[in-house]
C-alpha cells in the first residue's frame, strides 16, 4: 500500500514538471519569434481623435414660418331656393355646375301665371275688406245720430215729467198724469240705451273690418313679393355649384336648386398648435398682421396666392389639440383655387434677432449641443430652442463664434477628442442647414415674397412639367387658347409668368390643363 502511494506522488510530480517545461518552451519560442521579427511588444495605443463635422454658431436675423395644411372655403355662399311651388319657366344659359353668373343676372324664374292670379285674388279681397270698412264706418255715423235723437227724446220726457209734478203740486194735475209721464221717460231712456248698444256694435264692426283690411293688404304684399321672388337674380358675381334643375320641371316651395359661391371671398381654414396660435396673437389678444401664403400643388407646379389672417375659430373642435385659424385670400386667388382644395399654408412670424439656425440633429430634446473647446475636445452647452423649422432649429442664448458638432452621433460625447472638418464637406448637412435660414428670412419680407421653394420639383418659373401620364402635348391652337385664358385671369404677374412658362413647354402639366379647361377653371 505504501508503495502504491509513493508511485502516485511520483507520477504527479513528473506531470507537473513536464507541464512547466512545455510552458517555458512556449515562452521562449514566442520571444525568439518576436526578436526574429525585430519588434518588441507593442506599447499602450495613443488616444485617437474622431472626425466630427462641425459648423460655426453665427448670429443672424430670421423670420420663422409656421407651416400648416388646410382647406379652401368661401366666406360667402348663398343657397338659391324656389320661393314657391311652381314650374321653372326660364333658366340662365350658365345654369350648370361651375357656370359663372354676374351680379344682377337672372338665374331662374318660375311660371308667373299662378302667382299673378293669386295676386289678383288678394287685391279683390283687399277691395272687399275696404268696402266693408266703409260700410261699418257709415253704420257708426248713423248709430251716433240715432243715439243723439234718443237722448233728446229722453230729455223731453224728463221735462214733461217735471211739468206734471209741478201741476199736481198746485192742485191742477193728477197722479195719473205724473205716472204716465214717468212711464214715457223710462221708455225714452230705454230707447237711448238700445241706440248706445247699437253704436257700440257698429264701432266693433269697424274694428273687425279694419283688421280684415290689414290682413287683405298683407296678403297682397305677400302675393306681390312671391311674384317678384319668382325671378331669382344673382346678388353678386360668382359660380354655381350643385345645380340641379331643368326648364319645365315642377319644383316645391323652398327646394334648393343651386349654390352661388363668391370666388372673391375665398379663405383658407387651417389648424395650428396652441403654441403657434399664441405666437400669432398681439398684445391686445387679436391676431397680428402677418403675411400668409397659400399654396396648391399641381403636378409639381405650385400655385400660390397671398392672404392675410382674418380671424380665429370660435371654439375648439372636440378632440382637437390646437386652434382653427382663417386666412382671407387675395381676390385673384379665385382664378384657380376652389372651395374644398387641400392647400399648404405658410404664415410668416415677426423677425427674431440674435439667433442661430442649426441642424435639428445637432441638439438633443433638452437643447444641448456639443461644442469644440480650445483643447479639441467636445463639451456640452445648453441653448434655448425657439422654433423647429423642418430639419433645422432656431436657437437663442448660443455661444456665437464657437464651433459645434453638426450631429450628435453615437461616437461623439463630452470629453471626446475630435478632428473638426467642415460639415458640408463631411456630410453636406451643415450647408443645407445654413442655406435653410435664407429662404426663411426672405419669406417674411412681405406678402409678395417667394416661399415656393421646397414644394415639388417645379419650383422654378418654367418647372413643373413631368413625363408620363402627368403631362400632355398641346397642339398650337389648344396652347394658344389656354394661354389666352391665363392672360385674361386676374392673377399676380409672377404667377401669370410661371403659368405661361409651364404652358409654353413641350409637354404641359395635365392637372393645370384640366383645371384651365374645366367649366370653372376660368
Coordinates of C-alpha atoms in Angstrom, one line a residue:
X1 CA 0.0 0.0 0.0
X2 CA 2.8 2.4 0.8
X3 CA 4.4 1.6 -2.5
X4 CA 1.3 2.5 -4.5
X5 CA 1.1 5.9 -2.7
X6 CA 4.7 6.7 -3.5
X7 CA 4.2 5.7 -7.1
X8 CA 1.2 8.1 -7.5
X9 CA 3.0 11.0 -5.9
X10 CA 6.0 10.5 -8.3
X11 CA 3.7 10.4 -11.3
X12 CA 2.0 13.7 -10.3
X13 CA 5.4 15.4 -9.8
X14 CA 6.6 14.1 -13.2
X15 CA 3.4 15.5 -14.9
X16 CA 3.8 18.9 -13.2
X17 CA 7.5 19.1 -14.3
X18 CA 6.6 18.3 -17.9
X19 CA 3.9 21.0 -18.0
X20 CA 6.3 23.6 -16.6
X21 CA 8.8 22.6 -19.2
X22 CA 6.3 22.9 -22.0
X23 CA 5.2 26.4 -20.8
X24 CA 8.8 27.6 -20.7
X25 CA 9.4 26.3 -24.2
X26 CA 6.4 28.1 -25.5
X27 CA 7.5 31.4 -23.9
X28 CA 11.0 31.0 -25.3
X29 CA 9.6 30.3 -28.7
X30 CA 7.4 33.5 -28.6
X31 CA 10.4 35.6 -27.5
X32 CA 12.6 34.2 -30.3
X33 CA 9.9 34.8 -32.9
X34 CA 9.4 38.4 -31.7
X35 CA 13.1 39.0 -31.8
X36 CA 13.3 37.5 -35.2
X37 CA 10.7 39.9 -36.4
X38 CA 12.7 42.7 -35.0
X39 CA 9.9 44.1 -32.9
X40 CA 9.3 44.5 -29.3
X41 CA 6.0 44.1 -27.5
X42 CA 3.5 46.9 -28.5
X43 CA 3.1 49.7 -26.1
X44 CA -0.2 51.2 -25.0
X45 CA -2.1 52.8 -28.0
X46 CA -2.1 56.6 -28.2
X47 CA -5.6 58.4 -28.0
X48 CA -7.3 58.6 -31.3
X49 CA -9.1 61.7 -32.4
X50 CA -12.5 61.1 -34.0
X51 CA -13.6 63.0 -37.1
X52 CA -16.5 65.4 -36.4
X53 CA -18.4 67.5 -38.9
X54 CA -18.7 71.0 -37.3
X55 CA -20.4 74.3 -38.0
X56 CA -20.0 77.7 -36.6
X57 CA -22.6 79.4 -34.5
X58 CA -23.3 82.7 -36.3
X59 CA -25.8 85.3 -35.1
X60 CA -28.5 86.1 -37.7
X61 CA -32.0 87.6 -38.1
X62 CA -34.7 85.2 -39.0
X63 CA -38.4 85.4 -39.7
X64 CA -39.8 81.9 -38.7
X65 CA -42.5 80.4 -40.8
X66 CA -45.5 78.4 -39.4
X67 CA -46.4 75.7 -41.9
X68 CA -49.8 74.0 -41.8
X69 CA -52.3 72.4 -44.1
X70 CA -56.0 73.3 -44.5
X71 CA -58.8 73.6 -47.0
X72 CA -60.2 76.5 -49.1
X73 CA -63.7 77.6 -48.4
X74 CA -65.8 80.6 -49.4
X75 CA -66.7 83.2 -47.0
X76 CA -69.9 84.0 -48.9
X77 CA -72.0 81.1 -50.2
X78 CA -75.7 81.5 -51.0
X79 CA -78.3 78.8 -51.4
X80 CA -80.7 79.5 -54.3
X81 CA -84.1 78.1 -53.5
X82 CA -87.6 78.3 -55.1
X83 CA -89.7 80.8 -53.2
X84 CA -92.9 79.0 -54.1
X85 CA -94.1 75.8 -55.7
X86 CA -94.3 76.1 -59.4
X87 CA -92.8 75.3 -62.8
X88 CA -89.4 76.5 -63.9
X89 CA -90.2 78.8 -66.9
X90 CA -86.7 80.2 -67.5
X91 CA -83.1 79.2 -66.7
X92 CA -79.8 81.1 -67.2
X93 CA -77.6 79.8 -70.1
X94 CA -74.9 79.5 -67.4
X95 CA -77.1 77.4 -65.1
X96 CA -74.7 74.5 -64.6
X97 CA -72.0 73.4 -62.1
X98 CA -69.2 75.8 -62.5
X99 CA -71.2 78.3 -64.5
X100 CA -70.3 82.0 -64.0
X101 CA -73.1 84.4 -63.3
X102 CA -72.7 88.2 -62.9
X103 CA -74.4 90.3 -60.2
X104 CA -78.0 91.0 -61.3
X105 CA -78.1 88.2 -63.9
X106 CA -81.3 86.1 -63.9
X107 CA -80.5 82.6 -62.7
X108 CA -84.0 81.1 -62.9
X109 CA -87.7 82.1 -62.8
X110 CA -91.0 80.3 -62.1
X111 CA -94.1 80.4 -64.2
X112 CA -95.7 83.8 -63.1
X113 CA -99.3 82.9 -64.2
X114 CA -100.4 81.2 -61.0
X115 CA -98.7 83.8 -58.8
X116 CA -100.3 86.6 -60.8
X117 CA -103.7 85.0 -60.3
X118 CA -103.1 84.8 -56.6
X119 CA -102.1 88.4 -56.6
X120 CA -105.4 89.5 -58.3
X121 CA -107.4 87.4 -55.8
X122 CA -105.6 89.1 -52.9
X123 CA -106.3 92.5 -54.4
X124 CA -110.0 91.7 -54.8
X125 CA -110.2 90.5 -51.2
X126 CA -108.5 93.8 -50.2
X127 CA -111.1 95.8 -52.0
X128 CA -113.9 93.9 -50.4
X129 CA -112.4 94.5 -47.0
X130 CA -112.0 98.2 -47.8
X131 CA -115.7 98.4 -48.8
X132 CA -116.8 96.5 -45.6
X133 CA -114.8 99.0 -43.6
X134 CA -116.5 102.0 -45.3
X135 CA -119.9 100.4 -44.7
X136 CA -119.1 99.9 -41.0
X137 CA -118.0 103.5 -40.6
X138 CA -121.3 104.7 -42.1
X139 CA -123.2 102.5 -39.7
X140 CA -121.3 104.1 -36.8
X141 CA -122.3 107.6 -38.0
X142 CA -125.9 106.5 -38.3
X143 CA -125.9 104.9 -34.9
X144 CA -124.4 108.0 -33.3
X145 CA -127.2 110.2 -34.9
X146 CA -129.9 107.8 -33.6
X147 CA -128.3 107.8 -30.1
X148 CA -128.3 111.6 -30.1
X149 CA -132.0 111.6 -31.1
X150 CA -132.9 109.1 -28.4
X151 CA -131.2 111.1 -25.8
X152 CA -133.0 114.2 -26.9
X153 CA -136.3 112.3 -26.6
X154 CA -135.4 111.2 -23.1
X155 CA -134.6 114.8 -22.1
X156 CA -138.0 116.0 -23.4
X157 CA -139.8 113.2 -21.4
X158 CA -137.9 114.3 -18.3
X159 CA -139.0 117.9 -18.8
X160 CA -142.7 116.7 -19.2
X161 CA -142.5 114.8 -16.0
X162 CA -141.3 117.8 -14.1
X163 CA -144.3 119.9 -15.5
X164 CA -146.8 117.2 -14.4
X165 CA -145.3 117.1 -11.0
X166 CA -145.5 120.9 -10.7
X167 CA -149.2 120.9 -11.8
X168 CA -150.0 118.2 -9.3
X169 CA -148.4 120.3 -6.5
X170 CA -150.6 123.3 -7.5
X171 CA -153.7 121.0 -7.5
X172 CA -154.2 121.3 -11.2
X173 CA -152.8 118.0 -12.3
X174 CA -153.5 114.4 -11.3
X175 CA -151.4 111.5 -10.2
X176 CA -152.3 109.5 -13.3
X177 CA -150.7 112.2 -15.5
X178 CA -147.5 112.1 -13.4
X179 CA -147.3 108.3 -13.7
X180 CA -147.9 108.5 -17.5
X181 CA -145.0 111.0 -17.8
X182 CA -142.8 108.7 -15.7
X183 CA -143.5 105.7 -17.9
X184 CA -142.8 107.8 -21.0
X185 CA -139.4 108.9 -19.6
X186 CA -138.4 105.3 -18.8
X187 CA -139.3 104.2 -22.3
X188 CA -137.2 107.0 -23.8
X189 CA -134.3 106.2 -21.7
X190 CA -134.6 102.5 -22.6
X191 CA -134.6 103.5 -26.3
X192 CA -131.4 105.6 -25.8
X193 CA -129.7 102.7 -24.2
X194 CA -130.6 100.5 -27.2
X195 CA -129.2 103.1 -29.5
X196 CA -126.0 103.2 -27.5
X197 CA -125.6 99.4 -27.8
X198 CA -126.2 99.7 -31.5
X199 CA -123.4 102.3 -31.7
X200 CA -121.0 100.0 -29.8
X201 CA -121.8 97.1 -32.2
X202 CA -121.2 99.4 -35.2
X203 CA -117.8 100.5 -33.8
X204 CA -116.8 96.8 -33.2
X205 CA -117.7 96.1 -36.8
X206 CA -115.4 99.0 -37.9
X207 CA -112.6 97.4 -35.8
X208 CA -113.2 94.0 -37.4
X209 CA -113.4 95.5 -40.8
X210 CA -110.1 97.3 -40.3
X211 CA -108.4 94.1 -39.2
X212 CA -109.8 92.3 -42.2
X213 CA -108.5 95.1 -44.4
X214 CA -105.0 94.9 -42.9
X215 CA -105.0 91.1 -43.4
X216 CA -106.0 91.6 -47.0
X217 CA -103.3 94.2 -47.5
X218 CA -100.7 91.7 -46.1
X219 CA -101.9 89.1 -48.5
X220 CA -101.5 91.5 -51.4
X221 CA -98.0 92.3 -50.2
X222 CA -97.1 88.6 -49.9
X223 CA -98.5 87.9 -53.3
X224 CA -96.5 90.7 -54.8
X225 CA -93.3 89.5 -53.1
X226 CA -93.8 86.0 -54.3
X227 CA -94.3 87.3 -57.8
X228 CA -91.1 89.3 -57.5
X229 CA -89.2 86.3 -56.0
X230 CA -90.3 84.1 -58.8
X231 CA -87.4 85.7 -60.7
X232 CA -84.1 84.9 -58.9
X233 CA -81.2 87.0 -59.8
X234 CA -77.6 86.7 -58.6
X235 CA -76.9 89.2 -55.8
X236 CA -73.1 89.0 -56.5
X237 CA -70.6 87.7 -59.1
X238 CA -69.9 84.0 -58.5
X239 CA -70.0 80.5 -59.8
X240 CA -72.8 78.0 -59.4
X241 CA -72.4 74.7 -57.6
X242 CA -74.8 71.7 -57.1
X243 CA -77.0 73.0 -59.9
X244 CA -79.9 70.5 -60.4
X245 CA -82.8 71.8 -62.4
X246 CA -84.3 71.8 -65.9
X247 CA -86.6 74.1 -67.7
X248 CA -90.2 72.9 -67.3
X249 CA -89.6 71.0 -64.1
X250 CA -92.0 71.2 -61.2
X251 CA -90.3 72.4 -58.0
X252 CA -91.5 72.6 -54.4
X253 CA -91.5 75.6 -52.2
X254 CA -88.1 76.0 -50.6
X255 CA -86.4 73.4 -52.8
X256 CA -82.7 74.1 -53.3
X257 CA -81.8 74.4 -56.9
X258 CA -78.1 75.6 -56.7
X259 CA -75.5 77.3 -54.6
X260 CA -73.8 80.5 -55.6
X261 CA -70.2 80.8 -54.5
X262 CA -68.3 84.1 -54.3
X263 CA -64.8 83.4 -55.5
X264 CA -63.6 86.9 -54.5
X265 CA -64.3 86.0 -50.8
X266 CA -62.2 82.8 -50.5
X267 CA -60.4 81.9 -47.3
X268 CA -58.2 79.1 -46.1
X269 CA -59.1 77.3 -42.9
X270 CA -56.2 75.6 -41.2
X271 CA -55.3 74.4 -37.7
X272 CA -52.2 75.4 -35.7
X273 CA -50.9 74.2 -32.4
X274 CA -51.7 76.1 -29.2
X275 CA -48.0 77.3 -29.0
X276 CA -48.2 78.6 -32.6
X277 CA -51.5 80.2 -32.0
X278 CA -50.1 82.1 -29.0
X279 CA -47.3 83.4 -31.2
X280 CA -49.9 84.8 -33.7
X281 CA -51.6 86.9 -31.0
X282 CA -50.6 90.5 -30.4
X283 CA -50.6 92.3 -27.0
X284 CA -54.3 93.1 -27.4
X285 CA -55.2 89.5 -27.9
X286 CA -56.0 89.9 -31.6
X287 CA -54.3 88.2 -34.5
X288 CA -51.2 90.0 -35.7
X289 CA -50.9 91.3 -39.3
X290 CA -48.7 88.5 -40.5
X291 CA -48.1 87.8 -44.2
X292 CA -49.6 84.5 -45.3
X293 CA -49.0 82.4 -48.5
X294 CA -51.5 79.7 -49.6
X295 CA -50.0 77.1 -51.9
X296 CA -51.8 74.5 -54.1
X297 CA -49.6 71.7 -55.5
X298 CA -50.5 70.7 -59.1
X299 CA -48.1 68.1 -60.6
X300 CA -45.0 69.8 -59.3
X301 CA -46.3 73.2 -60.3
X302 CA -47.2 75.0 -57.1
X303 CA -49.8 77.8 -57.4
X304 CA -49.5 80.4 -54.6
X305 CA -51.7 83.2 -53.5
X306 CA -51.2 85.9 -50.8
X307 CA -53.6 86.1 -47.9
X308 CA -54.0 87.8 -44.5
X309 CA -55.0 86.5 -41.1
X310 CA -58.7 87.2 -40.7
X311 CA -60.0 85.5 -37.6
X312 CA -59.7 82.6 -35.2
X313 CA -62.3 79.8 -34.7
X314 CA -65.0 80.5 -32.1
X315 CA -64.4 77.1 -30.3
X316 CA -62.0 74.2 -30.2
X317 CA -63.3 71.1 -32.0
X318 CA -63.9 68.0 -30.0
X319 CA -60.7 66.1 -29.7
X320 CA -58.7 68.9 -31.2
X321 CA -55.3 69.9 -29.9
X322 CA -54.9 73.3 -31.5
X323 CA -56.9 76.3 -32.8
X324 CA -58.6 76.8 -36.2
X325 CA -57.4 80.0 -38.0
X326 CA -58.9 81.5 -41.1
X327 CA -56.8 83.5 -43.6
X328 CA -58.6 85.7 -46.2
X329 CA -57.2 85.1 -49.7
X330 CA -56.5 87.8 -52.2
X331 CA -59.4 88.1 -54.7
X332 CA -57.1 87.0 -57.5
X333 CA -56.9 83.5 -55.9
X334 CA -60.3 82.7 -57.3
X335 CA -58.8 82.2 -60.7
X336 CA -57.5 78.8 -59.8
X337 CA -58.4 78.0 -56.2
X338 CA -61.8 76.4 -55.4
X339 CA -63.6 75.7 -52.2
X340 CA -62.5 72.3 -51.0
X341 CA -58.9 72.5 -52.3
X342 CA -56.4 70.9 -49.9
X343 CA -53.6 73.6 -49.6
X344 CA -50.4 74.3 -47.7
X345 CA -50.3 77.5 -45.7
X346 CA -47.3 79.4 -44.6
X347 CA -47.6 82.1 -42.0
X348 CA -44.5 84.4 -41.6
X349 CA -43.9 85.4 -38.0
X350 CA -42.3 88.6 -36.7
X351 CA -38.5 88.7 -37.1
X352 CA -36.2 87.2 -34.4
X353 CA -32.8 88.9 -33.8
X354 CA -29.6 87.5 -32.3
X355 CA -30.5 83.9 -33.0
X356 CA -28.7 81.0 -34.8
X357 CA -30.1 78.4 -37.2
X358 CA -28.6 74.9 -36.6
X359 CA -29.5 71.4 -37.9
X360 CA -32.1 69.6 -35.8
X361 CA -29.7 66.7 -35.4
X362 CA -27.1 68.9 -33.6
X363 CA -29.2 69.2 -30.4
X364 CA -31.0 66.7 -28.2
X365 CA -34.5 67.1 -26.8
X366 CA -33.2 69.3 -24.0
X367 CA -31.4 71.7 -26.3
X368 CA -27.9 70.5 -25.5
X369 CA -25.2 70.8 -28.3
X370 CA -21.6 69.6 -28.4
X371 CA -19.1 72.5 -28.6
X372 CA -15.4 72.0 -29.7
X373 CA -13.3 73.7 -27.0
X374 CA -9.8 75.0 -27.3
X375 CA -8.2 71.6 -26.5
X376 CA -10.1 70.0 -29.4
X377 CA -12.4 68.1 -27.1
X378 CA -16.2 68.2 -27.0
X379 CA -18.2 69.7 -24.2
X380 CA -22.0 70.2 -23.8
X381 CA -23.6 73.6 -23.9
X382 CA -27.4 74.3 -23.5
X383 CA -29.2 76.6 -25.9
X384 CA -32.8 77.7 -25.9
X385 CA -34.8 76.3 -28.8
X386 CA -37.2 78.9 -30.1
X387 CA -38.6 77.2 -33.2
X388 CA -38.4 74.0 -35.0
X389 CA -38.4 74.6 -38.8
X390 CA -38.3 71.3 -40.6
X391 CA -34.8 69.8 -40.3
X392 CA -33.5 73.0 -38.6
X393 CA -33.8 74.7 -35.3
X394 CA -33.8 78.4 -34.4
X395 CA -32.0 78.8 -31.1
X396 CA -31.1 81.6 -28.8
X397 CA -28.5 82.0 -25.9
X398 CA -25.9 80.3 -28.1
X399 CA -22.1 80.9 -27.7
X400 CA -21.7 82.7 -31.0
X401 CA -18.4 82.1 -32.8
X402 CA -18.0 78.6 -31.3
X403 CA -17.8 75.5 -33.4
X404 CA -20.3 72.7 -32.7
X405 CA -20.9 69.2 -34.0
X406 CA -23.5 69.2 -36.8
X407 CA -25.0 65.9 -35.5
X408 CA -24.9 64.2 -32.1
X409 CA -23.5 60.8 -33.4
X410 CA -23.1 57.8 -31.1
X411 CA -19.3 58.0 -31.2
X412 CA -19.4 61.7 -30.1
X413 CA -19.8 62.6 -26.4
X414 CA -18.5 65.1 -23.9
X415 CA -14.7 64.8 -23.4
X416 CA -14.0 63.0 -26.7
X417 CA -11.1 64.5 -28.7
X418 CA -12.2 65.3 -32.3
X419 CA -10.7 66.3 -35.5
X420 CA -13.1 69.0 -36.9
X421 CA -13.9 69.1 -40.6
X422 CA -16.5 71.4 -42.3
X423 CA -19.9 69.9 -42.1
X424 CA -20.7 70.5 -45.8
X425 CA -17.5 68.7 -46.8
X426 CA -18.2 65.8 -44.4
X427 CA -21.9 65.1 -44.8
X428 CA -23.5 68.0 -46.6
X429 CA -25.9 68.6 -43.7
X430 CA -24.4 71.8 -42.5
X431 CA -24.6 73.6 -45.8
X432 CA -28.2 72.6 -46.2
X433 CA -29.0 73.8 -42.7
X434 CA -27.3 77.1 -43.1
X435 CA -28.9 77.6 -46.5
X436 CA -32.3 76.9 -45.0
X437 CA -32.2 80.0 -43.0
X438 CA -32.0 82.2 -46.1
X439 CA -35.5 81.4 -47.5
X440 CA -37.0 81.7 -44.1
X441 CA -35.6 85.2 -43.7
X442 CA -36.7 86.2 -47.1
X443 CA -40.1 84.5 -46.8
X444 CA -41.3 87.2 -44.5
X445 CA -40.1 90.1 -46.5
X446 CA -43.6 90.9 -47.5
X447 CA -46.8 89.3 -48.9
X448 CA -45.1 89.0 -52.3
X449 CA -42.1 87.2 -51.0
X450 CA -41.5 83.9 -52.8
X451 CA -42.0 81.0 -50.5
X452 CA -42.4 78.3 -53.1
X453 CA -39.0 76.6 -52.5
X454 CA -39.3 73.1 -51.4
X455 CA -42.8 72.4 -52.8
X456 CA -42.3 69.9 -55.6
X457 CA -39.8 69.8 -58.4
X458 CA -41.4 72.6 -60.3
X459 CA -40.4 75.5 -58.1
X460 CA -38.8 77.3 -60.9
X461 CA -40.5 79.7 -63.3
X462 CA -40.7 77.1 -66.0
X463 CA -40.7 74.0 -63.9
X464 CA -43.4 71.5 -63.2
X465 CA -43.6 69.6 -66.5
X466 CA -43.3 65.9 -65.7
X467 CA -43.1 62.9 -68.0
X468 CA -45.6 60.1 -68.5
X469 CA -49.3 60.4 -67.9
X470 CA -48.9 63.6 -65.7
X471 CA -48.2 65.7 -68.8
X472 CA -49.9 66.3 -72.1
X473 CA -48.8 67.5 -75.5
X474 CA -50.7 70.6 -76.7
X475 CA -51.4 71.5 -80.3
X476 CA -50.8 75.2 -81.2
X477 CA -54.5 76.1 -81.1
X478 CA -55.1 74.5 -77.8
X479 CA -52.0 76.0 -76.3
X480 CA -53.0 79.5 -77.6
X481 CA -56.5 79.1 -76.1
X482 CA -55.1 78.1 -72.7
X483 CA -52.5 80.9 -72.6
X484 CA -55.2 83.4 -73.5
X485 CA -57.3 82.2 -70.6
X486 CA -54.3 82.7 -68.2
X487 CA -53.6 86.2 -69.6
X488 CA -57.3 87.1 -69.0
X489 CA -57.4 85.7 -65.4
X490 CA -56.9 88.2 -62.5
X491 CA -53.5 86.8 -61.3
X492 CA -50.4 88.4 -59.9
X493 CA -47.8 89.0 -62.6
X494 CA -45.3 86.4 -61.2
X495 CA -48.0 83.7 -61.1
X496 CA -49.1 84.6 -64.6
X497 CA -45.5 84.3 -65.9
X498 CA -45.0 81.0 -64.2
X499 CA -48.2 79.5 -65.7
X500 CA -47.4 80.8 -69.2
X501 CA -43.9 79.3 -69.0
X502 CA -45.4 76.0 -68.0
X503 CA -47.9 76.1 -70.9
X504 CA -45.1 77.0 -73.3
X505 CA -43.1 73.8 -72.5
X506 CA -43.2 70.9 -75.0
X507 CA -45.4 68.9 -72.5
X508 CA -47.6 70.9 -70.1
X509 CA -48.8 69.6 -66.7
X510 CA -52.0 67.6 -67.1
X511 CA -53.6 68.9 -63.9
X512 CA -53.0 72.5 -65.0
X513 CA -54.6 71.9 -68.4
X514 CA -57.6 70.2 -66.9
X515 CA -58.1 73.0 -64.4
X516 CA -58.0 75.6 -67.1
X517 CA -60.3 73.7 -69.4
X518 CA -62.9 72.8 -66.7
X519 CA -66.1 74.9 -66.7
X520 CA -65.0 76.6 -63.5
X521 CA -61.3 76.9 -64.4
X522 CA -61.5 80.5 -65.7

